[in-house]
Short mmCIF file of C-alpha atoms and ligand atoms in Angstrom, two decimals:
data_model
loop_
_atom_site.label_atom_id
_atom_site.label_comp_id
_atom_site.label_asym_id
_atom_site.label_seq_id
_atom_site.Cartn_x
_atom_site.Cartn_y
_atom_site.Cartn_z
CA MET T 142 27.91 -40.36 24.43
CA ARG T 143 25.39 -41.65 26.98
CA LYS T 144 26.53 -43.55 29.95
CA LYS T 145 26.24 -47.36 29.76
CA ILE T 146 24.84 -48.68 32.99
CA VAL T 147 24.22 -52.17 34.42
CA ALA T 148 22.46 -51.83 37.80
CA GLY T 149 21.66 -54.74 40.10
CA ASN T 150 18.43 -54.49 42.15
CA TRP T 151 18.91 -57.18 44.77
CA LYS T 152 15.39 -56.53 46.13
CA MET T 153 14.81 -58.35 49.53
CA ASN T 154 17.34 -61.04 48.87
CA THR T 155 20.69 -62.21 50.52
CA LEU T 156 21.79 -62.03 54.18
CA PRO T 157 24.42 -59.35 54.85
CA ALA T 158 27.38 -61.75 54.57
CA GLU T 159 26.05 -63.14 51.32
CA GLY T 160 25.59 -59.65 50.02
CA VAL T 161 29.28 -58.90 50.82
CA GLU T 162 30.34 -62.09 48.98
CA LEU T 163 28.23 -61.06 45.94
CA ALA T 164 29.60 -57.51 45.90
CA LYS T 165 33.21 -59.00 46.22
CA GLY T 166 32.48 -61.25 43.28
CA VAL T 167 31.40 -58.28 41.14
CA VAL T 168 34.46 -56.35 42.02
CA ALA T 169 36.79 -59.38 41.35
CA GLY T 170 35.32 -59.99 37.90
CA ARG T 171 34.70 -56.39 36.92
CA GLY T 172 38.02 -56.11 35.09
CA GLU T 173 36.86 -58.61 32.47
CA VAL T 174 34.16 -56.16 31.28
CA CYS T 175 34.76 -52.95 29.37
CA SER T 176 35.48 -50.06 31.76
CA CYS T 177 32.98 -48.11 29.71
CA VAL T 178 30.18 -49.98 31.53
CA ASN T 179 29.12 -48.46 34.83
CA PHE T 180 28.13 -51.11 37.33
CA ILE T 181 25.81 -50.26 40.19
CA VAL T 182 24.69 -52.62 43.01
CA CYS T 183 21.65 -51.88 45.12
CA PRO T 184 21.48 -54.16 48.19
CA PRO T 185 19.00 -53.93 50.99
CA PHE T 186 19.45 -51.07 53.48
CA THR T 187 20.92 -53.41 56.08
CA HIS T 188 23.76 -54.36 53.96
CA LEU T 189 24.78 -50.91 52.62
CA ALA T 190 27.64 -50.24 55.02
CA MET T 191 29.16 -53.63 54.65
CA VAL T 192 28.82 -53.64 50.85
CA ALA T 193 30.25 -50.09 50.63
CA GLU T 194 33.37 -51.52 52.41
CA ALA T 195 33.56 -54.42 50.00
CA LEU T 196 33.34 -51.99 46.96
CA LYS T 197 36.07 -49.68 48.31
CA GLY T 198 38.79 -49.07 45.72
CA SER T 199 36.69 -50.31 42.76
CA ASP T 200 34.60 -48.45 40.33
CA VAL T 201 31.42 -50.41 41.20
CA ALA T 202 28.91 -47.87 42.59
CA LEU T 203 26.53 -48.33 45.48
CA GLY T 204 22.85 -47.53 45.33
CA ALA T 205 19.82 -48.05 47.62
CA GLN T 206 16.40 -49.40 46.61
CA ASN T 207 14.34 -46.67 48.14
CA CYS T 208 14.43 -43.67 50.44
CA ALA T 209 11.99 -41.82 52.72
CA ALA T 210 9.87 -38.95 51.41
CA GLU T 211 10.81 -36.84 54.47
CA ALA T 212 14.23 -35.51 55.52
CA LYS T 213 14.17 -36.83 59.11
CA GLY T 214 12.02 -37.14 62.25
CA ALA T 215 9.28 -39.31 63.62
CA TYR T 216 8.82 -41.71 60.72
CA THR T 217 9.22 -45.20 62.24
CA GLY T 218 10.81 -47.65 60.02
CA GLU T 219 11.85 -45.16 57.26
CA VAL T 220 15.37 -44.57 56.00
CA ALA T 221 16.31 -41.01 55.00
CA ALA T 222 18.18 -40.10 51.78
CA SER T 223 20.80 -38.40 53.94
CA MET T 224 21.48 -41.70 55.73
CA ILE T 225 22.06 -43.75 52.57
CA ALA T 226 24.19 -40.95 51.12
CA ALA T 227 26.30 -40.95 54.29
CA LEU T 228 26.92 -44.64 53.80
CA GLY T 229 28.36 -44.06 50.31
CA CYS T 230 25.38 -44.49 48.02
CA LYS T 231 25.48 -42.52 44.83
CA TYR T 232 22.23 -43.79 43.44
CA VAL T 233 18.69 -44.56 44.68
CA ILE T 234 16.01 -46.59 42.84
CA LEU T 235 12.70 -44.67 43.07
CA GLY T 236 9.23 -45.63 41.89
CA HIS T 237 9.92 -49.31 41.25
CA SER T 238 6.71 -51.03 40.31
CA GLU T 239 6.82 -53.25 43.42
CA ARG T 240 6.77 -50.14 45.53
CA ARG T 241 4.00 -48.56 43.54
CA GLN T 242 2.00 -51.77 43.65
CA TYR T 243 2.58 -53.11 47.17
CA TYR T 244 3.34 -49.93 49.15
CA GLY T 245 1.04 -47.51 47.46
CA GLU T 246 3.66 -45.15 46.12
CA THR T 247 2.07 -42.35 44.07
CA SER T 248 3.51 -39.58 42.04
CA ALA T 249 2.92 -37.25 45.08
CA THR T 250 5.13 -39.47 47.21
CA LEU T 251 7.67 -39.81 44.47
CA ASN T 252 7.99 -36.11 43.96
CA LYS T 253 9.01 -35.77 47.60
CA LYS T 254 11.43 -38.69 47.38
CA MET T 255 13.05 -37.24 44.30
CA GLU T 256 13.52 -33.94 46.14
CA GLN T 257 15.18 -35.79 49.08
CA ALA T 258 17.43 -37.63 46.70
CA TYR T 259 18.69 -34.44 45.03
CA ALA T 260 19.00 -32.64 48.26
CA ASN T 261 21.45 -35.35 49.24
CA ASN T 262 23.34 -35.54 45.85
CA LEU T 263 21.94 -38.92 44.93
CA VAL T 264 21.16 -39.83 41.39
CA PRO T 265 17.65 -41.28 41.21
CA ILE T 266 17.01 -44.29 38.99
CA TYR T 267 13.35 -43.54 38.30
CA CYS T 268 11.27 -46.54 37.17
CA VAL T 269 8.37 -46.40 34.87
CA GLY T 270 6.35 -49.15 33.13
CA GLU T 271 2.96 -50.57 32.41
CA ASN T 272 1.19 -53.73 33.60
CA LEU T 273 0.02 -56.52 31.38
CA GLU T 274 -3.56 -55.18 31.19
CA GLU T 275 -2.38 -51.67 30.16
CA ARG T 276 -0.02 -53.26 27.57
CA GLU T 277 -2.89 -55.41 26.16
CA ALA T 278 -5.19 -52.43 25.95
CA GLY T 279 -2.44 -50.49 24.06
CA LYS T 280 -2.12 -47.94 26.88
CA HIS T 281 1.56 -48.43 27.58
CA PHE T 282 2.62 -45.21 25.96
CA ASP T 283 0.07 -43.17 27.99
CA VAL T 284 1.04 -44.91 31.18
CA VAL T 285 4.72 -44.14 30.99
CA LYS T 286 4.00 -40.66 29.69
CA ALA T 287 1.99 -39.86 32.80
CA GLN T 288 4.58 -41.44 35.10
CA ILE T 289 7.18 -39.03 33.55
CA GLU T 290 5.06 -35.97 33.32
CA GLU T 291 3.91 -36.26 36.92
CA VAL T 292 7.37 -36.58 38.32
CA VAL T 293 10.18 -36.00 35.98
CA TYR T 294 8.65 -32.82 34.53
CA ASN T 295 8.92 -31.22 37.95
CA LEU T 296 12.70 -31.45 37.94
CA THR T 297 14.99 -28.57 37.10
CA GLU T 298 17.16 -28.98 34.08
CA GLU T 299 20.23 -29.43 36.44
CA GLN T 300 18.43 -32.25 38.26
CA PHE T 301 17.31 -33.82 35.05
CA ARG T 302 20.86 -33.99 33.92
CA ASN T 303 21.50 -36.17 36.97
CA LEU T 304 18.71 -38.68 36.36
CA VAL T 305 18.60 -42.31 35.11
CA ILE T 306 15.31 -43.70 33.89
CA ALA T 307 14.49 -47.42 33.97
CA TYR T 308 11.71 -48.74 31.76
CA GLU T 309 10.39 -51.87 33.36
CA PRO T 310 7.22 -53.50 31.97
CA VAL T 311 5.56 -55.02 35.07
CA TRP T 312 4.55 -58.15 32.98
CA ALA T 313 8.26 -58.86 32.38
CA ILE T 314 9.58 -58.47 35.97
CA GLY T 315 10.50 -61.82 37.53
CA THR T 316 8.22 -63.65 35.04
CA GLY T 317 10.89 -64.88 32.59
CA LYS T 318 9.02 -63.00 29.87
CA THR T 319 11.15 -60.28 28.37
CA ALA T 320 10.09 -57.51 26.11
CA THR T 321 11.55 -58.07 22.67
CA ALA T 322 14.38 -55.81 21.74
CA ASP T 323 12.10 -54.07 19.27
CA GLN T 324 9.45 -53.53 21.97
CA ALA T 325 12.12 -52.03 24.21
CA GLN T 326 13.42 -49.83 21.55
CA GLU T 327 9.98 -48.59 20.58
CA ILE T 328 9.11 -47.45 24.09
CA HIS T 329 12.59 -46.21 24.92
CA ALA T 330 12.52 -43.92 21.88
CA TYR T 331 9.04 -42.73 22.92
CA ILE T 332 10.28 -42.04 26.49
CA ARG T 333 13.19 -39.99 25.04
CA LYS T 334 10.74 -37.99 23.05
CA VAL T 335 8.57 -37.29 26.02
CA LEU T 336 11.74 -36.10 27.91
CA ALA T 337 12.78 -33.99 24.89
CA ASP T 338 9.41 -32.30 24.85
CA LYS T 339 10.30 -30.82 28.27
CA PHE T 340 14.08 -30.79 28.42
CA GLY T 341 15.10 -30.44 24.77
CA THR T 342 18.53 -31.67 23.79
CA ALA T 343 19.36 -32.72 27.34
CA ALA T 344 17.11 -35.72 26.71
CA ALA T 345 19.72 -37.16 24.30
CA GLU T 346 22.09 -37.54 27.32
CA CYS T 347 19.66 -39.28 29.73
CA PRO T 348 20.43 -42.98 30.28
CA ILE T 349 17.35 -45.09 29.79
CA LEU T 350 17.71 -48.68 31.18
CA TYR T 351 15.57 -51.66 30.32
CA GLY T 352 14.41 -53.98 33.15
CA GLY T 353 12.47 -57.15 33.27
CA SER T 354 13.91 -60.66 33.08
CA CYS T 355 17.03 -59.27 31.58
CA LYS T 356 19.78 -62.03 31.56
CA PRO T 357 23.14 -62.87 29.88
CA SER T 358 21.35 -64.56 26.98
CA ASN T 359 19.14 -61.63 25.98
CA ALA T 360 21.08 -58.55 27.17
CA ALA T 361 23.21 -58.09 24.02
CA GLU T 362 20.34 -58.00 21.74
CA ILE T 363 18.40 -55.52 23.89
CA PHE T 364 21.40 -53.30 24.64
CA ALA T 365 22.21 -53.16 20.88
CA LYS T 366 19.11 -50.93 20.33
CA GLU T 367 19.70 -47.25 19.86
CA ASP T 368 17.79 -45.93 22.84
CA VAL T 369 18.67 -48.72 25.31
CA ASP T 370 21.55 -47.65 27.52
CA GLY T 371 21.75 -50.62 29.85
CA GLY T 372 19.70 -52.62 32.23
CA LEU T 373 18.15 -52.70 35.76
CA ILE T 374 18.65 -56.33 36.76
CA GLY T 375 16.74 -58.22 39.36
CA GLY T 376 17.19 -62.00 39.59
CA ALA T 377 20.25 -62.25 37.42
CA ALA T 378 22.06 -59.65 39.58
CA LEU T 379 22.14 -62.20 42.43
CA LYS T 380 24.97 -64.17 40.83
CA ALA T 381 28.13 -62.10 40.20
CA GLU T 382 28.90 -64.24 37.14
CA ASP T 383 25.55 -63.49 35.43
CA PHE T 384 25.51 -59.81 36.38
CA LEU T 385 28.92 -59.40 34.90
CA ALA T 386 28.05 -61.33 31.78
CA ILE T 387 25.20 -58.96 31.24
CA GLY T 388 27.66 -56.09 31.21
CA LYS T 389 29.44 -57.87 28.43
CA GLY T 390 26.33 -57.50 26.38
CA PHE T 391 27.46 -54.07 25.30
CA ALA T 392 28.84 -54.32 21.82
CA LYS T 393 28.50 -50.56 21.01
P1 LIG O 423 14.03 -59.08 37.11
O1 LIG O 423 13.62 -57.74 37.97
O2 LIG O 423 15.27 -58.90 36.43
O3 LIG O 423 14.13 -60.18 38.19
O4 LIG O 423 12.80 -59.33 36.20
C1 LIG O 423 14.00 -56.48 37.40
C2 LIG O 423 13.53 -55.40 38.39
O5 LIG O 423 12.46 -55.50 38.91
O6 LIG O 423 14.27 -54.48 38.65
#
């Protein structure tokens, strides 16, 4: 049985005190959702220590939205994987499309970040996904295949067993446009096949999350699909009630 995961990517939102309130809201309502759902919250770096405190004693896990490609040293403004791990993070989002698009992250950078994540016992949530132009040109399969081959194929089997993938079509992020459940299933199944080509049966265990305008009203339909194991949630993760309601979308 694959893990069911609902992860909140807060992006650059909330002030620290607001983040703490949000985390407390998730902890408070968590009991209303099946304990089989693994909740993760990924606040900005500045809130990690305070949110870690707010999550104490609950099963809601902490993640960061990024980490540096280097271990430590003269890299002004960067935050090392060891630092976020020391604050209690279990997960780190890597390769989000906003980082690829606005901060020039390439597969070469992401290979180094993945290495840093594993060196610090963090589970990467590795994001893949095509933009609108690529989707319209029918290139979405090739795009996600390359994003997986160039990074995930470099992992050892042991590392791969500690990986979460998030499929996030760029055209669906923050736009209100969601991939249909069938579109999600089609590409999730394809991603699992690409993973199986390299890692064999271990691919059946890898959680693959859907992300892109996922909300309480569409989560259940998307999560009902065979190869969809949960969601990476942006906007709807900023309200504890909505975030938790998405977790209720698991009927399997
Ligand atoms: P969204 O963002 O849910 O606001 O579309 C998802 C993401 O980018 O992780």
